[in-house]
Short mmCIF file of C-alpha atoms and ligand atoms in Angstrom, two decimals:
data_model
loop_
_atom_site.label_atom_id
_atom_site.label_comp_id
_atom_site.label_asym_id
_atom_site.label_seq_id
_atom_site.Cartn_x
_atom_site.Cartn_y
_atom_site.Cartn_z
CA MET F 1 101.34 106.49 99.57
CA TYR F 2 97.88 105.50 100.89
CA LYS F 3 96.54 109.00 100.19
CA LYS F 4 97.91 108.88 96.65
CA VAL F 5 96.33 105.47 95.94
CA HIS F 6 93.08 106.65 97.53
CA LEU F 7 92.93 109.74 95.31
CA ARG F 8 93.86 107.76 92.19
CA LEU F 9 91.19 105.17 92.88
CA THR F 10 88.64 107.93 93.54
CA ALA F 11 89.54 109.60 90.23
CA LEU F 12 89.34 106.29 88.36
CA CYS F 13 86.06 105.23 89.91
CA ALA F 14 84.38 108.66 89.57
CA GLY F 15 85.96 109.24 86.13
CA ILE F 16 84.53 106.06 84.62
CA THR F 17 81.05 106.62 86.11
CA THR F 18 81.13 110.28 85.06
CA ALA F 19 82.08 109.32 81.48
CA ILE F 20 79.23 106.77 81.31
CA MET F 21 76.80 109.30 82.80
CA ILE F 22 77.83 112.04 80.34
CA ILE F 23 77.55 109.71 77.32
CA MET F 24 74.08 108.62 78.46
CA SER F 25 72.98 112.21 79.18
CA LEU F 26 74.18 113.40 75.78
CA SER F 27 72.37 110.53 74.03
CA TYR F 28 69.19 111.34 75.94
CA LEU F 29 69.59 115.03 75.16
CA TYR F 30 70.06 114.26 71.46
CA VAL F 31 66.94 112.04 71.35
CA SER F 32 64.92 114.60 73.32
CA GLU F 33 66.02 117.55 71.13
CA SER F 34 65.31 115.76 67.87
CA GLY F 35 61.92 114.75 69.34
CA LEU F 36 61.12 118.38 70.15
CA TYR F 37 62.18 119.49 66.66
CA LYS F 38 60.15 116.76 64.95
CA ASN F 39 57.05 117.52 67.05
CA GLN F 40 57.22 121.20 66.21
CA TYR F 41 57.77 120.45 62.51
CA ASN F 42 54.86 117.97 62.40
CA SER F 43 52.55 120.40 64.17
CA PHE F 44 53.61 123.09 61.63
CA ILE F 45 52.76 120.74 58.72
CA ASN F 46 49.36 120.01 60.33
CA ASP F 47 48.67 123.73 60.64
CA MET F 48 49.70 124.22 57.02
CA ASN F 49 47.19 121.54 56.02
CA THR F 50 44.46 123.29 57.98
CA ILE F 51 45.34 126.70 56.52
CA THR F 52 45.40 125.32 52.98
CA THR F 53 42.07 123.47 53.38
CA ASN F 54 40.42 126.56 54.85
CA LEU F 55 41.75 128.82 52.11
CA GLU F 56 40.50 126.43 49.47
CA GLN F 57 37.02 126.48 50.95
CA GLN F 58 36.76 130.21 51.63
CA SER F 59 35.49 132.38 48.78
CA ILE F 60 36.45 135.55 50.71
CA ILE F 61 39.52 135.58 52.89
CA SER F 62 38.77 137.57 56.02
CA MET F 63 41.40 139.57 57.89
CA GLU F 64 39.95 138.30 61.13
CA TRP F 65 40.55 134.67 60.16
CA LEU F 66 44.12 135.41 59.08
CA SER F 67 44.96 137.17 62.35
CA LYS F 68 43.33 134.33 64.29
CA MET F 69 45.55 131.80 62.50
CA GLU F 70 48.62 133.94 63.17
CA ALA F 71 47.88 134.24 66.88
CA GLN F 72 47.04 130.54 67.24
CA GLY F 73 50.37 129.22 65.94
CA ASN F 74 52.48 132.30 66.69
CA TYR F 75 53.06 132.56 62.93
CA THR F 76 53.72 135.35 60.47
CA LEU F 77 51.45 135.13 57.41
CA PHE F 78 51.90 136.79 54.05
CA VAL F 79 49.14 136.56 51.46
CA MET F 80 49.54 137.39 47.80
CA ASP F 81 46.91 137.44 45.09
CA ASN F 82 48.45 136.96 41.65
CA GLY F 83 51.75 138.16 43.15
CA VAL F 84 50.19 141.34 44.63
CA PRO F 85 50.62 141.54 48.42
CA PHE F 86 47.40 141.72 50.40
CA LEU F 87 46.61 144.72 52.54
CA TYR F 88 46.77 142.30 55.46
CA ASN F 89 50.54 142.00 55.10
CA GLN F 90 50.90 145.59 56.29
CA LEU F 91 49.28 144.71 59.58
CA THR F 92 51.79 142.04 60.60
CA SER F 93 53.62 142.90 63.81
CA LEU F 94 57.13 142.73 62.32
CA PRO F 95 58.95 146.00 61.54
CA GLU F 96 58.38 147.19 57.99
CA SER F 97 62.00 146.63 56.85
CA ASN F 98 62.22 143.11 58.30
CA LYS F 99 58.81 142.15 57.04
CA TYR F 100 59.56 142.26 53.32
CA THR F 101 63.18 141.08 53.67
CA LEU F 102 61.83 137.97 55.38
CA LEU F 103 59.13 137.47 52.76
CA ASN F 104 61.59 137.86 49.91
CA GLU F 105 64.15 135.59 51.55
CA SER F 106 61.59 132.86 52.18
CA LEU F 107 60.24 133.07 48.64
CA ALA F 108 63.78 132.96 47.24
CA ALA F 109 64.50 129.88 49.36
CA TYR F 110 61.23 128.36 48.19
CA ASN F 111 61.99 129.00 44.52
CA ASN F 112 65.46 127.61 45.00
CA MET F 113 64.29 124.45 46.62
CA PHE F 114 61.17 123.60 44.68
CA LEU F 115 60.62 123.67 40.96
CA VAL F 116 57.17 125.04 40.35
CA ASP F 117 55.50 123.39 37.43
CA THR F 118 52.93 125.96 36.28
CA SER F 119 51.73 123.90 33.30
CA SER F 120 49.78 121.50 35.50
CA THR F 121 47.86 124.22 37.38
CA SER F 122 45.13 124.87 34.82
CA THR F 123 42.45 123.00 36.79
CA PRO F 124 40.45 125.23 39.17
CA TYR F 125 40.83 124.63 42.90
CA VAL F 126 44.17 122.90 42.49
CA SER F 127 46.45 123.62 45.41
CA TYR F 128 49.66 122.44 46.97
CA HIS F 129 51.84 123.42 49.91
CA VAL F 130 55.46 122.77 50.86
CA GLU F 131 57.34 123.15 54.13
CA PHE F 132 61.04 123.63 54.76
CA GLU F 133 63.50 125.17 57.20
CA PHE F 134 65.53 128.21 56.36
CA THR F 135 67.80 130.71 58.09
CA SER F 136 67.24 134.40 57.44
CA SER F 137 70.49 136.10 56.54
CA ALA F 138 69.04 139.41 57.76
CA ASN F 139 68.53 138.44 61.40
CA GLN F 140 70.25 135.02 61.51
CA GLU F 141 67.04 133.48 62.85
CA LYS F 142 65.79 130.06 61.87
CA TYR F 143 62.27 129.53 60.59
CA PHE F 144 59.94 126.85 59.44
CA CYS F 145 58.48 128.15 56.23
CA GLY F 146 55.34 126.91 54.51
CA VAL F 147 54.22 128.09 51.09
CA THR F 148 50.71 127.33 49.85
CA ASN F 149 49.69 127.90 46.26
CA ILE F 150 45.99 127.82 45.49
CA GLU F 151 44.57 128.17 42.02
CA LYS F 152 41.07 129.56 41.84
CA GLY F 153 40.21 129.93 38.20
CA SER F 154 42.42 132.65 36.79
CA SER F 155 43.63 133.98 40.13
CA GLN F 156 46.51 132.47 42.03
CA LEU F 157 46.62 132.82 45.77
CA GLN F 158 49.96 132.37 47.47
CA VAL F 159 50.30 132.23 51.25
CA VAL F 160 53.67 132.20 53.02
CA VAL F 161 53.59 131.09 56.66
CA LEU F 162 56.67 131.64 58.84
CA SER F 163 57.16 130.07 62.22
CA SER F 164 60.17 131.29 64.18
CA LEU F 165 62.30 128.59 65.84
CA ASN F 166 63.37 131.04 68.55
CA ALA F 167 61.08 129.52 71.16
CA LEU F 168 62.29 126.03 70.31
CA ARG F 169 65.89 127.18 70.49
CA GLN F 170 65.24 128.77 73.87
CA GLN F 171 63.54 125.61 75.11
CA ILE F 172 66.54 123.54 73.95
CA THR F 173 69.01 125.97 75.55
CA GLU F 174 67.11 125.84 78.85
CA GLN F 175 67.05 122.03 78.68
CA ARG F 176 70.80 121.94 78.03
CA LEU F 177 71.49 124.26 80.97
CA ARG F 178 69.34 122.08 83.23
CA PHE F 179 71.31 119.04 82.06
CA ILE F 180 74.66 120.72 82.68
CA LEU F 181 73.55 121.74 86.18
CA ILE F 182 72.24 118.25 87.01
CA ASN F 183 75.42 116.68 85.64
CA ILE F 184 77.66 119.00 87.68
CA ILE F 185 75.74 118.16 90.87
CA ALA F 186 75.86 114.44 89.99
CA ILE F 187 79.64 114.61 89.32
CA ILE F 188 80.23 116.30 92.70
CA PHE F 189 78.19 113.58 94.43
CA LEU F 190 79.96 110.87 92.40
CA PHE F 191 83.37 112.12 93.50
CA LEU F 192 82.23 112.36 97.12
CA PHE F 193 80.71 108.89 97.01
CA SER F 194 83.78 107.42 95.27
CA TYR F 195 86.07 109.03 97.85
CA ILE F 196 84.10 107.53 100.75
CA PHE F 197 83.60 104.18 98.96
CA THR F 198 87.26 103.70 97.98
CA GLY F 199 88.31 104.87 101.46
CA LYS F 200 86.17 102.07 102.94
CA LEU F 201 87.63 99.58 100.45
CA LEU F 202 91.19 100.58 101.27
CA LYS F 203 90.72 100.64 105.04
CA PRO F 204 91.38 96.89 105.60
CA ILE F 205 94.50 97.17 103.42
CA LEU F 206 95.68 100.16 105.46
CA VAL F 207 94.99 98.36 108.75
CA ASN F 208 96.83 95.30 107.42
CA GLN F 209 99.76 97.42 106.33
CA GLN F 210 99.92 99.10 109.75
CA LYS F 211 99.80 95.68 111.41
CA GLN F 212 102.60 94.41 109.17
CA THR F 213 104.74 97.45 109.97
CA ALA F 214 104.09 97.02 113.69
CA PHE F 215 104.83 93.30 113.37
CA ILE F 216 108.16 93.90 111.60
CA ALA F 217 109.09 96.59 114.15
CA SER F 218 108.29 94.29 117.08
CA ALA F 219 110.08 91.33 115.49
CA SER F 220 113.20 93.43 114.83
CA HIS F 221 113.05 94.75 118.37
CA GLU F 222 112.80 91.23 119.83
CA LEU F 223 115.65 89.98 117.65
CA ARG F 224 117.87 92.92 118.50
CA THR F 225 118.14 92.04 122.22
CA PRO F 226 119.55 88.47 121.87
CA LEU F 227 121.67 89.62 118.93
CA ALA F 228 123.23 92.40 121.04
CA VAL F 229 123.92 89.91 123.84
CA ILE F 230 125.49 87.44 121.36
CA LEU F 231 127.73 90.14 119.84
CA SER F 232 128.90 91.52 123.17
CA SER F 233 129.48 87.97 124.53
CA ALA F 234 131.49 87.06 121.42
CA GLU F 235 133.63 90.17 121.88
CA CYS F 236 134.21 89.39 125.57
CA CYS F 237 134.92 85.76 124.67
CA MET F 238 137.67 86.81 122.26
CA ASP F 239 139.37 88.95 124.91
CA ALA F 240 138.86 86.51 127.80
CA PRO F 241 141.40 83.87 128.85
CA SER F 242 140.51 80.39 127.61
CA ASP F 243 139.34 79.12 131.04
CA LYS F 244 136.70 81.95 131.19
CA GLN F 245 135.48 81.58 127.63
CA GLU F 246 132.97 78.79 128.37
CA LYS F 247 130.70 81.17 130.30
CA PHE F 248 130.41 83.48 127.27
CA LEU F 249 129.92 80.59 124.89
CA LYS F 250 127.06 79.33 127.05
CA THR F 251 125.41 82.77 126.90
CA ILE F 252 125.86 82.83 123.13
CA LYS F 253 124.24 79.39 122.83
CA LYS F 254 121.33 80.36 125.13
CA GLU F 255 120.63 83.57 123.22
CA GLY F 256 121.01 81.73 119.91
CA LEU F 257 118.37 79.23 121.02
CA ARG F 258 116.13 82.11 122.08
CA MET F 259 116.52 83.66 118.63
CA SER F 260 115.81 80.35 116.96
CA LEU F 261 112.58 80.00 119.01
CA LEU F 262 111.51 83.48 118.00
CA VAL F 263 112.32 82.90 114.33
CA ASN F 264 110.28 79.66 114.42
CA ASP F 265 107.33 81.55 115.90
CA LEU F 266 107.66 84.24 113.25
CA LEU F 267 107.77 81.66 110.48
CA THR F 268 104.66 79.92 111.88
CA LEU F 269 102.73 83.19 111.90
CA SER F 270 103.99 84.20 108.48
CA SER F 271 102.94 80.84 106.96
CA SER F 272 99.50 81.23 108.56
CA ASP F 273 99.21 84.72 107.00
CA ASN F 274 100.11 83.33 103.59
CA GLN F 275 97.57 80.51 103.94
CA ARG F 276 100.51 78.09 103.88
CA PHE F 277 99.80 76.83 107.39
CA SER F 278 100.22 73.08 107.05
CA ILE F 279 97.56 71.15 108.97
CA LYS F 280 97.96 67.39 108.73
CA LYS F 281 94.75 66.02 110.16
CA LYS F 282 94.32 62.47 111.31
CA PRO F 283 92.07 60.65 113.80
CA THR F 284 93.56 61.57 117.17
CA GLU F 285 92.98 60.36 120.72
CA LEU F 286 92.86 63.71 122.46
CA ASP F 287 92.99 62.16 125.97
CA THR F 288 96.32 60.49 125.12
CA LEU F 289 97.57 63.75 123.65
CA LEU F 290 96.62 65.53 126.90
CA ILE F 291 98.40 62.92 129.03
CA ASN F 292 101.57 63.38 126.94
CA SER F 293 101.42 67.15 127.40
CA TYR F 294 100.81 66.69 131.12
CA GLU F 295 103.88 64.45 131.41
CA SER F 296 106.07 66.93 129.49
CA PHE F 297 105.22 69.80 131.85
CA GLU F 298 105.06 67.85 135.11
CA THR F 299 108.75 68.36 135.93
CA LEU F 300 108.67 72.07 135.09
CA ALA F 301 105.61 72.53 137.33
CA LYS F 302 107.27 70.62 140.14
CA GLU F 303 110.39 72.79 139.83
CA LYS F 304 108.18 75.84 140.41
CA LYS F 305 106.44 74.08 143.31
CA LEU F 306 103.11 74.12 141.53
CA SER F 307 100.39 71.54 142.04
CA PHE F 308 99.62 70.25 138.54
CA SER F 309 96.61 67.97 137.89
CA ILE F 310 94.78 66.48 134.92
CA ASP F 311 91.06 65.59 134.60
CA LEU F 312 89.93 63.10 131.98
CA PRO F 313 86.38 61.85 131.46
CA ASN F 314 85.56 58.31 132.62
CA ASP F 315 84.11 57.32 129.24
CA THR F 316 86.34 56.72 126.26
CA LEU F 317 86.47 59.80 124.06
CA PRO F 318 85.73 59.55 120.33
CA LEU F 319 88.59 60.21 117.94
CA CYS F 320 89.05 63.78 116.83
CA ASN F 321 90.05 64.54 113.27
CA CYS F 322 92.77 67.10 113.85
CA ASP F 323 96.50 67.78 113.59
CA PRO F 324 97.85 66.27 116.84
CA ASP F 325 101.15 68.19 116.68
CA ARG F 326 99.40 71.53 116.28
CA ILE F 327 96.85 70.86 119.06
CA SER F 328 99.70 69.70 121.26
CA GLN F 329 101.47 73.00 120.45
CA VAL F 330 98.40 74.96 121.64
CA ILE F 331 98.20 72.98 124.91
CA SER F 332 101.94 73.57 125.45
CA ILE F 333 101.46 77.34 124.95
CA PHE F 334 98.64 77.33 127.55
CA LEU F 335 100.65 75.23 130.03
CA HIS F 336 103.85 77.21 129.51
CA ASN F 337 101.97 80.43 130.20
CA ALA F 338 100.12 78.95 133.21
CA ILE F 339 103.44 77.86 134.75
CA SER F 340 105.05 81.24 133.97
CA TYR F 341 102.23 83.39 135.35
CA THR F 342 101.34 81.38 138.45
CA PRO F 343 103.36 82.06 141.57
CA GLU F 344 104.92 79.27 143.67
CA ASN F 345 102.52 76.90 145.43
CA GLY F 346 99.82 77.74 142.91
CA LYS F 347 97.57 75.23 141.15
CA ILE F 348 97.22 74.30 137.48
CA ASN F 349 94.64 71.96 136.06
CA LEU F 350 94.42 70.49 132.57
CA SER F 351 91.08 68.94 131.52
CA ILE F 352 89.08 67.72 128.53
CA SER F 353 85.36 67.07 128.00
CA TYR F 354 83.23 66.05 125.04
CA LYS F 355 79.67 67.10 124.23
CA LYS F 356 77.59 66.94 121.05
CA GLY F 357 80.46 66.56 118.55
CA CYS F 358 82.66 69.15 120.26
CA PHE F 359 85.73 68.73 122.46
CA SER F 360 86.55 71.31 125.14
CA ILE F 361 90.09 71.48 126.45
CA SER F 362 90.97 73.92 129.24
CA VAL F 363 93.93 74.97 131.32
CA ILE F 364 93.00 76.62 134.63
CA ASP F 365 95.46 78.31 136.96
CA ASN F 366 95.15 80.41 140.06
CA GLY F 367 97.93 82.77 139.01
CA ILE F 368 98.12 86.51 138.46
CA GLY F 369 94.99 86.57 136.31
CA ILE F 370 94.20 88.81 133.36
CA SER F 371 92.20 92.07 133.50
CA ASP F 372 89.20 92.49 131.19
CA GLU F 373 91.10 95.16 129.25
CA GLU F 374 94.03 92.79 128.63
CA LYS F 375 91.78 89.87 127.71
CA LYS F 376 90.91 91.74 124.48
CA LYS F 377 94.58 92.15 123.53
CA ILE F 378 96.46 89.01 124.60
CA PHE F 379 95.75 87.20 121.31
CA ASP F 380 97.39 90.08 119.38
CA ARG F 381 100.89 89.54 118.10
CA PHE F 382 103.70 90.66 120.42
CA TYR F 383 101.24 91.74 123.10
CA ARG F 384 102.52 91.18 126.62
CA ALA F 385 100.87 92.53 129.71
CA GLU F 386 103.09 95.05 131.52
CA LYS F 387 103.60 92.78 134.52
CA SER F 388 104.85 89.93 132.31
CA ARG F 389 107.23 92.03 130.20
CA SER F 390 110.25 90.99 132.17
CA THR F 391 109.48 87.26 131.74
CA LYS F 392 112.36 85.85 129.70
CA GLY F 393 111.60 83.58 126.78
CA HIS F 394 108.18 85.18 126.26
CA PHE F 395 107.77 87.17 123.08
CA GLY F 396 104.03 87.71 123.18
CA LEU F 397 103.52 85.40 120.19
CA GLY F 398 102.33 82.19 121.87
CA LEU F 399 98.63 82.99 122.07
CA SER F 400 98.54 84.50 118.56
CA ILE F 401 100.01 81.25 117.21
CA ALA F 402 97.44 79.26 119.26
CA TYR F 403 94.70 81.46 117.81
CA GLU F 404 95.83 80.77 114.20
CA ILE F 405 96.03 77.01 114.83
CA ILE F 406 92.54 76.81 116.33
CA LYS F 407 91.14 79.06 113.59
CA SER F 408 92.52 76.67 110.97
CA HIS F 409 90.74 73.83 112.78
CA ASN F 410 87.42 75.76 112.69
CA GLY F 411 87.43 75.80 116.46
CA THR F 412 87.16 78.57 119.06
CA ILE F 413 89.70 79.81 121.57
CA GLY F 414 89.17 82.08 124.56
CA VAL F 415 90.01 83.09 128.08
CA LYS F 416 87.90 83.74 131.16
CA ASP F 417 88.50 84.39 134.83
CA ALA F 418 89.03 81.37 137.05
CA LEU F 419 87.50 81.37 140.51
CA PRO F 420 88.48 82.66 143.01
CA ASN F 421 91.48 84.00 141.05
CA GLY F 422 93.62 83.19 138.03
CA SER F 423 92.63 82.45 134.42
CA GLU F 424 91.07 79.71 132.36
CA PHE F 425 92.24 79.28 128.76
CA TYR F 426 90.00 77.03 126.64
CA ILE F 427 89.59 75.71 123.14
CA ASN F 428 86.54 74.11 121.54
CA LEU F 429 87.27 71.73 118.71
CA PRO F 430 84.74 70.14 116.38
CA ILE F 431 85.10 66.34 116.15
CA SER F 432 85.86 66.76 112.46
CA TYR F 433 86.56 69.94 110.54
P1 LIG U 501 103.99 85.35 126.04
O1 LIG U 501 104.99 84.68 125.22
O2 LIG U 501 104.34 86.72 126.48
O3 LIG U 501 103.41 84.51 127.13
P2 LIG U 501 101.45 84.92 124.90
O4 LIG U 501 100.89 85.35 123.59
O5 LIG U 501 101.48 83.48 125.20
O6 LIG U 501 102.85 85.60 125.01
O7 LIG U 501 100.63 85.64 126.03
C1 LIG U 501 100.35 87.01 125.91
C2 LIG U 501 100.15 87.64 127.25
O8 LIG U 501 98.99 87.09 127.87
C3 LIG U 501 101.26 87.34 128.22
O9 LIG U 501 102.32 88.24 128.06
C4 LIG U 501 100.57 87.51 129.54
O10 LIG U 501 100.51 88.87 129.88
C5 LIG U 501 99.16 87.05 129.27
N1 LIG U 501 98.93 85.68 129.71
C6 LIG U 501 98.95 84.55 128.97
N2 LIG U 501 98.66 83.47 129.72
C7 LIG U 501 98.46 83.94 130.97
C8 LIG U 501 98.11 83.30 132.21
N3 LIG U 501 97.91 81.99 132.34
N4 LIG U 501 97.96 84.11 133.30
C9 LIG U 501 98.13 85.43 133.21
N5 LIG U 501 98.46 86.08 132.08
C10 LIG U 501 98.63 85.34 130.98
#
């Protein structure tokens, strides 16, 4: 499922960027190609101007000048005097058959395209030239063709200049190939990048999903035990004589209460996950709250033969803007744990201090202590250290609930070693959050 979503997101992400990149590349290619074409056409027109001006000024047209012009622009020149081809035409590098086919084709195209008005050419030294593009049907090549007509008295000089577009076409083909290559490389990188990027995006979702699955598995596991006891007790109760039924009913009630506690814890955590954790803040006397907690746990501590003390500052504490029930819940979790994990004759101390707008509440015991490795995990849901697994009524949810409550108060929660042994659980609460 995750892999499928990952691949789909990669395809979507890379697909959109690839489409944008291809559209932009094609637009650039189009602009660049038309620029190349226009440049070549303009330079051809310029050369035609030069050739025409020179021909107008020259009284004798030298072969040397013609071949120089041909070499300069990579052109093919045909010169005709009153329609009679010049001797020069025979020297052009094209094969004999091609040479005249090309000339005839270009002149036919010229005559087709331009109407030549011979009536207005009676003035000596009148000249004009035209340029156009045409495709030779003989060799399927494209050419720029320029035709210059110069009138010198009674003689009419006609020059046909052909410039092959082969080089331009090759340049454009090379440019297109370069673009395709660059685009292929870019698409590969885009897909790789999108795969890594979407993987990173999805990671928290995957972790969350794994946590949820583990949470549901642990919750089901914890619920299964009391449920099994309830079912078996109910069965025994039905078969037992009425004077023995009370024992089973008591077990059913005890396990039912255990389940109810667990369900309450699960609901608290679920509401914190859904941001529906209700915090009703009000100005609270934390010292009074601590005394109340102390009194609630005094009997339990005595039962376990634990020495339980409370330390309050001599000065009156300022009021803390917090949810007294929730903070009381955190202190109860700490005290319940301290009593559970401290052997008989141990010591537990509950204290509060205030400094620079921050209250510090701590519960110190000299019990079994917590290893550094476990310290990192005890705030995780359903985590219970191996040695405390057998402790009844502990689901490994207390500290994770405490963590959520303190987080919603913008406070901090932690644990450190107590000296010489045992643990110290503490919370720091801002005076107002
Ligand atoms: P539990 O319901 O199991 O106590 P908690 O989330 O409250 O769950 O605590 C998680 C684990 O942290 C406990 O299982 C226990 O291993 C350890 N722990 C908590 N408080 C103490 C303590 N005061 N001394 C030693 N270990 C503790």
